[in-house]
Short mmCIF file of C-alpha atoms and ligand atoms in Angstrom, two decimals:
data_model
loop_
_atom_site.label_atom_id
_atom_site.label_comp_id
_atom_site.label_asym_id
_atom_site.label_seq_id
_atom_site.Cartn_x
_atom_site.Cartn_y
_atom_site.Cartn_z
CA ALA A 18 0.47 -1.12 -69.28
CA LYS A 19 0.24 -3.39 -66.08
CA ALA A 20 2.88 -0.89 -64.60
CA LYS A 21 0.91 1.91 -65.70
CA GLY A 22 -2.11 0.58 -63.92
CA ARG A 23 -0.31 0.17 -60.93
CA ASN A 24 0.36 4.21 -60.53
CA LEU A 25 -2.94 4.82 -61.46
CA VAL A 26 -4.21 3.33 -58.57
CA GLU A 27 -1.10 5.21 -56.42
CA TYR A 28 -2.38 8.68 -57.78
CA TYR A 29 -5.57 8.36 -57.11
CA GLN A 30 -5.59 6.41 -53.69
CA PRO A 31 -2.71 8.03 -51.93
CA GLN A 32 -4.41 7.55 -48.53
CA ILE A 33 -4.97 3.88 -49.00
CA GLN A 34 -1.41 2.98 -50.28
CA ALA A 35 -0.26 5.05 -47.13
CA ASP A 36 -2.05 2.84 -45.35
CA ALA A 37 -0.84 0.02 -46.23
CA ILE A 38 2.59 0.73 -46.02
CA ALA A 39 1.71 1.74 -42.28
CA ARG A 40 0.36 -1.90 -42.06
CA ALA A 41 2.97 -3.47 -43.35
CA ALA A 42 5.40 -1.58 -41.12
CA LEU A 43 3.40 -2.41 -37.91
CA TYR A 44 2.95 -5.88 -39.17
CA ASP A 45 6.94 -6.03 -39.70
CA GLU A 46 7.54 -4.70 -35.90
CA LEU A 47 4.96 -6.76 -34.49
CA ARG A 48 6.52 -9.69 -35.49
CA ASP A 49 9.67 -8.41 -34.42
CA ALA A 50 8.01 -7.76 -31.02
CA ILE A 51 7.05 -11.34 -30.48
CA ASP A 52 10.66 -13.00 -31.24
CA GLU A 53 12.20 -9.97 -29.21
CA GLY A 54 9.95 -10.55 -26.19
CA GLN A 55 8.71 -6.84 -26.43
CA PHE A 56 5.20 -7.65 -24.49
CA VAL A 57 4.80 -7.23 -20.68
CA VAL A 58 1.87 -8.10 -18.85
CA TYR A 59 0.14 -6.04 -16.60
CA PHE A 60 -1.88 -7.70 -13.79
CA GLN A 61 -5.38 -6.03 -12.39
CA PRO A 62 -6.97 -6.85 -9.30
CA GLN A 63 -10.20 -8.22 -8.69
CA MET A 64 -11.97 -7.54 -5.07
CA ASN A 65 -14.83 -8.92 -3.88
CA GLY A 66 -17.35 -7.27 -1.38
CA LEU A 67 -15.01 -7.47 1.66
CA GLY A 68 -12.34 -5.07 -0.23
CA GLU A 69 -10.11 -8.50 -0.59
CA VAL A 70 -8.26 -9.26 -3.83
CA VAL A 71 -9.95 -12.34 -5.11
CA GLY A 72 -8.29 -12.57 -8.50
CA CYS A 73 -6.60 -10.72 -11.23
CA GLU A 74 -6.86 -9.70 -14.87
CA ALA A 75 -3.81 -10.27 -17.12
CA LEU A 76 -3.01 -7.15 -19.55
CA VAL A 77 -0.67 -6.94 -22.09
CA ARG A 78 1.34 -3.94 -23.32
CA TRP A 79 3.75 -3.17 -25.90
CA GLN A 80 7.24 -2.33 -24.60
CA HIS A 81 7.97 -0.31 -27.94
CA PRO A 82 11.59 0.15 -28.52
CA TYR A 83 10.95 3.82 -29.25
CA ARG A 84 7.40 4.75 -29.14
CA GLY A 85 7.20 3.46 -25.52
CA LEU A 86 4.56 1.17 -23.10
CA LEU A 87 1.78 1.18 -25.49
CA SER A 88 -1.95 -0.22 -25.23
CA PRO A 89 -3.94 -2.80 -26.04
CA SER A 90 -6.13 -0.74 -27.96
CA GLU A 91 -2.98 0.54 -30.62
CA PHE A 92 -2.15 -3.17 -31.72
CA ILE A 93 -4.44 -5.98 -30.64
CA GLU A 94 -7.34 -5.47 -33.43
CA PHE A 95 -4.68 -5.38 -35.92
CA ALA A 96 -3.25 -8.74 -34.11
CA GLU A 97 -6.17 -10.55 -34.20
CA GLU A 98 -6.77 -9.82 -38.18
CA THR A 99 -3.45 -10.50 -39.40
CA LYS A 100 -3.43 -13.83 -36.77
CA LEU A 101 -0.12 -12.20 -35.01
CA ILE A 102 -2.69 -12.69 -31.87
CA VAL A 103 -1.65 -16.04 -31.82
CA GLY A 104 1.96 -15.24 -31.19
CA ILE A 105 0.92 -12.73 -28.85
CA GLY A 106 -1.76 -14.87 -27.11
CA ARG A 107 1.83 -17.26 -26.18
CA CYS A 108 3.49 -14.44 -24.74
CA VAL A 109 0.54 -13.64 -22.56
CA LEU A 110 -0.10 -16.97 -21.33
CA ASP A 111 3.50 -17.76 -20.60
CA ALA A 112 3.90 -14.51 -18.73
CA ALA A 113 0.72 -15.40 -16.58
CA CYS A 114 1.55 -18.96 -16.01
CA ASN A 115 4.85 -17.20 -14.45
CA ALA A 116 2.91 -14.97 -12.40
CA ILE A 117 0.74 -17.64 -11.00
CA HIS A 118 3.92 -19.33 -9.71
CA GLU A 119 5.15 -15.76 -8.39
CA LEU A 120 1.82 -15.40 -6.74
CA GLU A 121 1.94 -18.84 -5.19
CA ALA A 122 5.42 -18.16 -3.77
CA HIS A 123 3.57 -15.07 -2.19
CA GLY A 124 0.73 -17.24 -0.46
CA PHE A 125 -1.72 -16.20 -3.17
CA ASP A 126 -3.51 -18.87 -4.64
CA TYR A 127 -6.60 -17.22 -6.78
CA PRO A 128 -6.49 -17.50 -10.46
CA VAL A 129 -4.99 -15.30 -13.13
CA SER A 130 -8.17 -14.14 -15.90
CA VAL A 131 -6.36 -14.02 -19.48
CA ASN A 132 -7.92 -12.59 -22.58
CA ILE A 133 -8.20 -15.06 -25.17
CA SER A 134 -9.41 -13.93 -28.82
CA VAL A 135 -11.50 -16.39 -30.57
CA GLU A 136 -8.91 -16.08 -33.24
CA GLN A 137 -6.44 -17.79 -31.02
CA MET A 138 -8.88 -20.97 -30.79
CA TYR A 139 -9.06 -21.26 -34.61
CA GLU A 140 -5.26 -22.57 -34.22
CA ASP A 141 -4.81 -26.29 -34.64
CA GLY A 142 -3.69 -27.60 -31.31
CA PHE A 143 -4.88 -24.56 -29.04
CA VAL A 144 -6.31 -26.65 -26.54
CA ALA A 145 -3.58 -29.25 -26.53
CA GLU A 146 -0.91 -26.31 -26.43
CA VAL A 147 -2.85 -24.83 -23.28
CA ILE A 148 -2.83 -27.86 -21.43
CA ALA A 149 0.94 -28.96 -22.22
CA LEU A 150 1.93 -25.61 -21.18
CA LEU A 151 -0.17 -25.82 -17.64
CA ALA A 152 1.05 -29.44 -17.22
CA ALA A 153 4.58 -28.17 -18.16
CA LYS A 154 4.72 -25.49 -15.70
CA GLN A 155 2.92 -27.41 -12.96
CA ILE A 156 0.22 -25.38 -12.74
CA PRO A 157 -3.35 -26.38 -11.86
CA PRO A 158 -5.89 -25.78 -14.46
CA GLN A 159 -8.01 -24.27 -11.63
CA ARG A 160 -5.81 -21.30 -11.56
CA LEU A 161 -6.45 -20.13 -15.04
CA CYS A 162 -9.72 -18.46 -15.94
CA ILE A 163 -10.28 -17.40 -19.68
CA GLU A 164 -11.87 -14.22 -20.33
CA LEU A 165 -13.18 -14.87 -24.47
CA THR A 166 -12.98 -11.64 -25.89
CA GLU A 167 -14.23 -10.87 -29.82
CA SER A 168 -13.93 -7.87 -31.76
CA SER A 169 -15.86 -9.50 -34.50
CA MET A 170 -18.60 -12.40 -34.85
CA ILE A 171 -17.44 -15.96 -33.84
CA LYS A 172 -17.78 -17.29 -37.54
CA ASP A 173 -16.79 -21.03 -36.60
CA THR A 174 -18.70 -21.57 -33.69
CA GLN A 175 -18.22 -25.34 -33.80
CA THR A 176 -14.63 -24.90 -33.53
CA VAL A 177 -14.68 -22.55 -30.70
CA THR A 178 -17.41 -24.64 -28.46
CA GLU A 179 -15.22 -27.86 -29.06
CA CYS A 180 -12.21 -25.80 -27.78
CA MET A 181 -13.64 -24.26 -24.71
CA HIS A 182 -15.55 -27.79 -23.57
CA ALA A 183 -12.31 -29.62 -23.89
CA LEU A 184 -10.35 -26.73 -21.74
CA ARG A 185 -13.65 -26.87 -19.20
CA ALA A 186 -13.18 -30.69 -19.05
CA ALA A 187 -9.35 -30.05 -18.30
CA GLY A 188 -10.64 -27.43 -15.05
CA VAL A 189 -9.90 -24.10 -16.86
CA SER A 190 -12.88 -21.72 -16.52
CA PHE A 191 -14.32 -19.24 -18.61
CA SER A 192 -15.39 -15.60 -18.37
CA LEU A 193 -17.54 -13.81 -21.21
CA ASP A 194 -16.05 -10.32 -21.76
CA ASP A 195 -17.76 -7.27 -22.56
CA PHE A 196 -21.24 -9.11 -22.18
CA GLY A 197 -24.19 -6.92 -23.51
CA THR A 198 -21.95 -5.37 -26.22
CA GLY A 199 -21.12 -5.63 -29.90
CA TYR A 200 -20.81 -9.40 -30.68
CA SER A 201 -21.09 -10.82 -27.25
CA SER A 202 -24.66 -12.46 -27.49
CA LEU A 203 -27.32 -14.02 -25.41
CA ALA A 204 -27.11 -17.12 -27.34
CA TYR A 205 -23.17 -18.18 -26.39
CA LEU A 206 -24.34 -18.40 -22.34
CA LYS A 207 -26.58 -21.44 -23.64
CA SER A 208 -24.00 -23.29 -25.61
CA LEU A 209 -20.70 -22.31 -23.85
CA PRO A 210 -19.24 -23.64 -20.70
CA ILE A 211 -19.41 -20.35 -19.24
CA GLN A 212 -18.79 -19.58 -15.06
CA GLU A 213 -18.84 -16.06 -15.14
CA ILE A 214 -20.07 -12.72 -17.08
CA LYS A 215 -18.10 -9.49 -17.53
CA LEU A 216 -20.28 -6.65 -17.14
CA ASP A 217 -18.80 -4.14 -19.79
CA LEU A 218 -17.59 -1.05 -18.36
CA ARG A 219 -19.77 0.97 -20.71
CA PHE A 220 -23.15 -0.08 -18.75
CA VAL A 221 -20.91 0.69 -15.68
CA ARG A 222 -20.07 3.89 -16.34
CA ASP A 223 -23.64 4.85 -17.95
CA MET A 224 -25.79 2.98 -15.57
CA LEU A 225 -25.77 6.09 -13.18
CA LYS A 226 -26.58 8.50 -15.89
CA HIS A 227 -28.98 6.36 -17.84
CA THR A 228 -32.07 4.52 -16.62
CA GLN A 229 -31.76 2.15 -19.63
CA ASP A 230 -28.27 1.69 -18.78
CA ALA A 231 -29.18 0.68 -15.48
CA ALA A 232 -32.10 -1.54 -16.70
CA ILE A 233 -29.26 -3.57 -18.46
CA ALA A 234 -26.89 -3.67 -15.74
CA LYS A 235 -29.87 -5.42 -13.40
CA LEU A 236 -31.03 -7.98 -16.21
CA VAL A 237 -27.36 -8.71 -16.27
CA PHE A 238 -27.66 -9.70 -12.74
CA ALA A 239 -31.09 -11.63 -12.74
CA LEU A 240 -29.75 -13.67 -15.79
CA ALA A 241 -26.76 -14.54 -13.92
CA ARG A 242 -28.52 -15.50 -10.74
CA GLU A 243 -30.83 -17.64 -13.07
CA LEU A 244 -27.94 -19.49 -14.71
CA ASP A 245 -25.94 -19.93 -12.12
CA MET A 246 -23.33 -17.84 -13.04
CA ASP A 247 -21.01 -15.12 -11.66
CA VAL A 248 -20.96 -11.54 -12.68
CA ILE A 249 -17.82 -9.13 -12.26
CA ALA A 250 -18.48 -5.50 -13.12
CA GLU A 251 -15.42 -3.95 -15.22
CA GLY A 252 -14.58 -0.38 -14.92
CA VAL A 253 -15.78 0.62 -11.51
CA GLU A 254 -14.47 4.09 -10.90
CA THR A 255 -16.74 5.78 -8.43
CA GLN A 256 -17.80 4.76 -4.95
CA GLU A 257 -21.45 5.46 -5.99
CA GLN A 258 -20.98 2.67 -8.94
CA TYR A 259 -19.66 0.40 -6.57
CA GLU A 260 -22.76 1.24 -4.11
CA PHE A 261 -25.17 1.04 -6.87
CA LEU A 262 -23.70 -2.37 -7.83
CA ARG A 263 -23.82 -4.04 -4.60
CA GLN A 264 -27.31 -3.09 -4.20
CA LEU A 265 -27.77 -5.32 -7.63
CA GLY A 266 -26.40 -8.47 -5.81
CA CYS A 267 -22.92 -7.77 -7.68
CA LYS A 268 -19.74 -9.94 -5.76
CA TYR A 269 -16.86 -9.26 -7.57
CA TYR A 270 -15.28 -5.53 -9.00
CA GLN A 271 -12.40 -4.47 -11.00
CA GLY A 272 -11.75 -1.07 -11.91
CA TYR A 273 -9.74 2.08 -11.08
CA LEU A 274 -11.21 2.79 -7.66
CA PHE A 275 -9.69 -0.30 -6.25
CA ALA A 276 -6.68 0.08 -9.01
CA ARG A 277 -5.48 0.20 -11.96
CA ALA A 278 -3.43 -2.74 -13.77
CA LEU A 279 0.02 -2.82 -12.41
CA PRO A 280 3.36 -4.50 -12.82
CA LEU A 281 3.42 -8.31 -11.08
CA ALA A 282 5.69 -6.62 -8.02
CA ASP A 283 2.98 -4.15 -7.35
CA PHE A 284 0.11 -5.88 -7.86
CA ILE A 285 1.52 -8.60 -5.40
CA ALA A 286 2.00 -5.54 -2.88
CA PHE A 287 -1.31 -4.41 -3.76
CA SER A 288 -2.41 -8.07 -2.53
CA ARG A 289 -0.38 -7.80 0.65
CA SER A 290 -2.21 -5.09 1.86
CA ASN A 291 -5.79 -5.98 0.67
CA GLY A 292 -5.67 -9.80 1.42
CA THR A 293 -7.36 -12.09 4.00
CA GLU A 294 -4.18 -13.02 5.40
P1 LIG B 330 -10.78 -5.28 -21.77
O1 LIG B 330 -10.66 -7.17 -21.75
O2 LIG B 330 -12.25 -5.23 -21.40
O3 LIG B 330 -10.12 -5.08 -20.28
C1 LIG B 330 -10.41 -3.86 -19.90
C2 LIG B 330 -9.67 -2.60 -20.40
O4 LIG B 330 -10.12 -1.33 -19.19
C3 LIG B 330 -8.70 -2.64 -19.67
O5 LIG B 330 -8.05 -1.85 -20.79
C4 LIG B 330 -8.30 -2.06 -18.22
O6 LIG B 330 -6.87 -1.33 -18.05
C5 LIG B 330 -9.34 -1.03 -18.62
N1 LIG B 330 -10.15 -0.94 -17.19
C6 LIG B 330 -10.05 -1.67 -16.17
N2 LIG B 330 -10.31 -0.69 -14.96
C7 LIG B 330 -10.88 0.54 -15.83
C8 LIG B 330 -11.59 1.64 -15.34
O7 LIG B 330 -12.23 1.65 -14.04
N3 LIG B 330 -12.12 2.52 -15.77
C9 LIG B 330 -11.46 2.72 -17.10
N4 LIG B 330 -11.88 3.69 -18.11
N5 LIG B 330 -11.23 1.67 -17.72
C10 LIG B 330 -10.59 0.53 -17.03
P2 LIG B 330 -6.52 -2.16 -21.55
O8 LIG B 330 -5.34 -2.97 -20.98
O9 LIG B 330 -6.06 -0.91 -22.22
O10 LIG B 330 -6.96 -3.45 -22.77
C11 LIG B 330 -7.86 -3.03 -23.54
C12 LIG B 330 -8.49 -4.22 -24.29
O11 LIG B 330 -7.11 -5.14 -24.71
C13 LIG B 330 -9.22 -5.56 -23.77
O12 LIG B 330 -10.08 -5.14 -22.77
C14 LIG B 330 -8.64 -6.75 -23.98
O13 LIG B 330 -9.84 -6.83 -24.94
C15 LIG B 330 -7.75 -6.28 -25.09
N6 LIG B 330 -6.58 -6.93 -24.43
C16 LIG B 330 -5.67 -6.69 -23.39
N7 LIG B 330 -4.76 -7.71 -23.10
C17 LIG B 330 -5.23 -9.08 -23.81
C18 LIG B 330 -4.29 -9.75 -24.49
O14 LIG B 330 -3.64 -10.21 -23.51
N8 LIG B 330 -4.87 -10.67 -25.20
C19 LIG B 330 -6.03 -10.33 -26.00
N9 LIG B 330 -6.62 -11.25 -27.04
N10 LIG B 330 -6.61 -9.00 -25.83
C20 LIG B 330 -5.79 -8.21 -25.30
CA1 LIG B 331 -10.94 -8.45 -20.73
CA1 LIG B 332 -14.46 -5.75 -20.91
CA1 LIG B 333 -13.26 -5.94 -24.77
#
């Protein structure tokens, strides 16, 4: 009767069955990708108002054995749901630390921002692991900025708060990603040690088209000033957006107007031609 029941389910829910198979396959592929080091990290420049590089964001890509270079939108959400993000996050952090060394060797001492999902912070020993990695690689913690990204609500605020305060005490800084969208909430600004707010690219994209988005953008800058935090605008694609943001008091920018995320060697070349040296 049990087998029959299963067949019935299969018969009536072919789509669910197909999805389950696809998810199982993706799970295995991602696990192999972690073991075999198939992740590559690109670096997108972060600029100041003088057109100088002041930092970069590490963005992961998956060099899939036959599907090519995959964007994070194709696997990060699934990785968060299945906790595989913990292993991917380790690869990214490791690559970011190596990049910090490489940058240093070329005379660039700015911080590198790494996206960390809250799911990574729920893992026991996360803080100790990050601190140990920085120590092992002899990287001053000030060179690491963690971008707190979340595709779901923070379920365990106490753990996240403790993790962040411990890392902050060690010298790591924090940027609140996608501010103003989804689950990234105002309350976090009060309880979490955040030095920078990232103005989400959706506001940047729409602020010249809709007065509501412009109003929200203005509010974010006013709020940041009151709270003594920096704002970095992401997704800046046009000169008009850049000018508008500058009028709002924006000091830091990231977007295709300057550069896309680049392989490390290209990012270093970009830094050379857009630096203070
Ligand atoms: P995000 O952190 O909000 O990153 C910004 C995304 O916008 C990046 O896409 C970036 O390439 C893209 N972008 C940058 N400038 C522009 C622009 O001017 N216009 C437009 N239209 N887009 C721009 P990407 O690299 O595909 O990353 C997507 C998301 O994946 C990231 O969004 C982040 O949430 C997540 N992600 C990326 N790397 C990691 C990682 O190592 N760990 C975790 N947990 N999440 C990651
Ligand atoms: Ca980010
Ligand atoms: Ca963002
Ligand atoms: Ca995001």
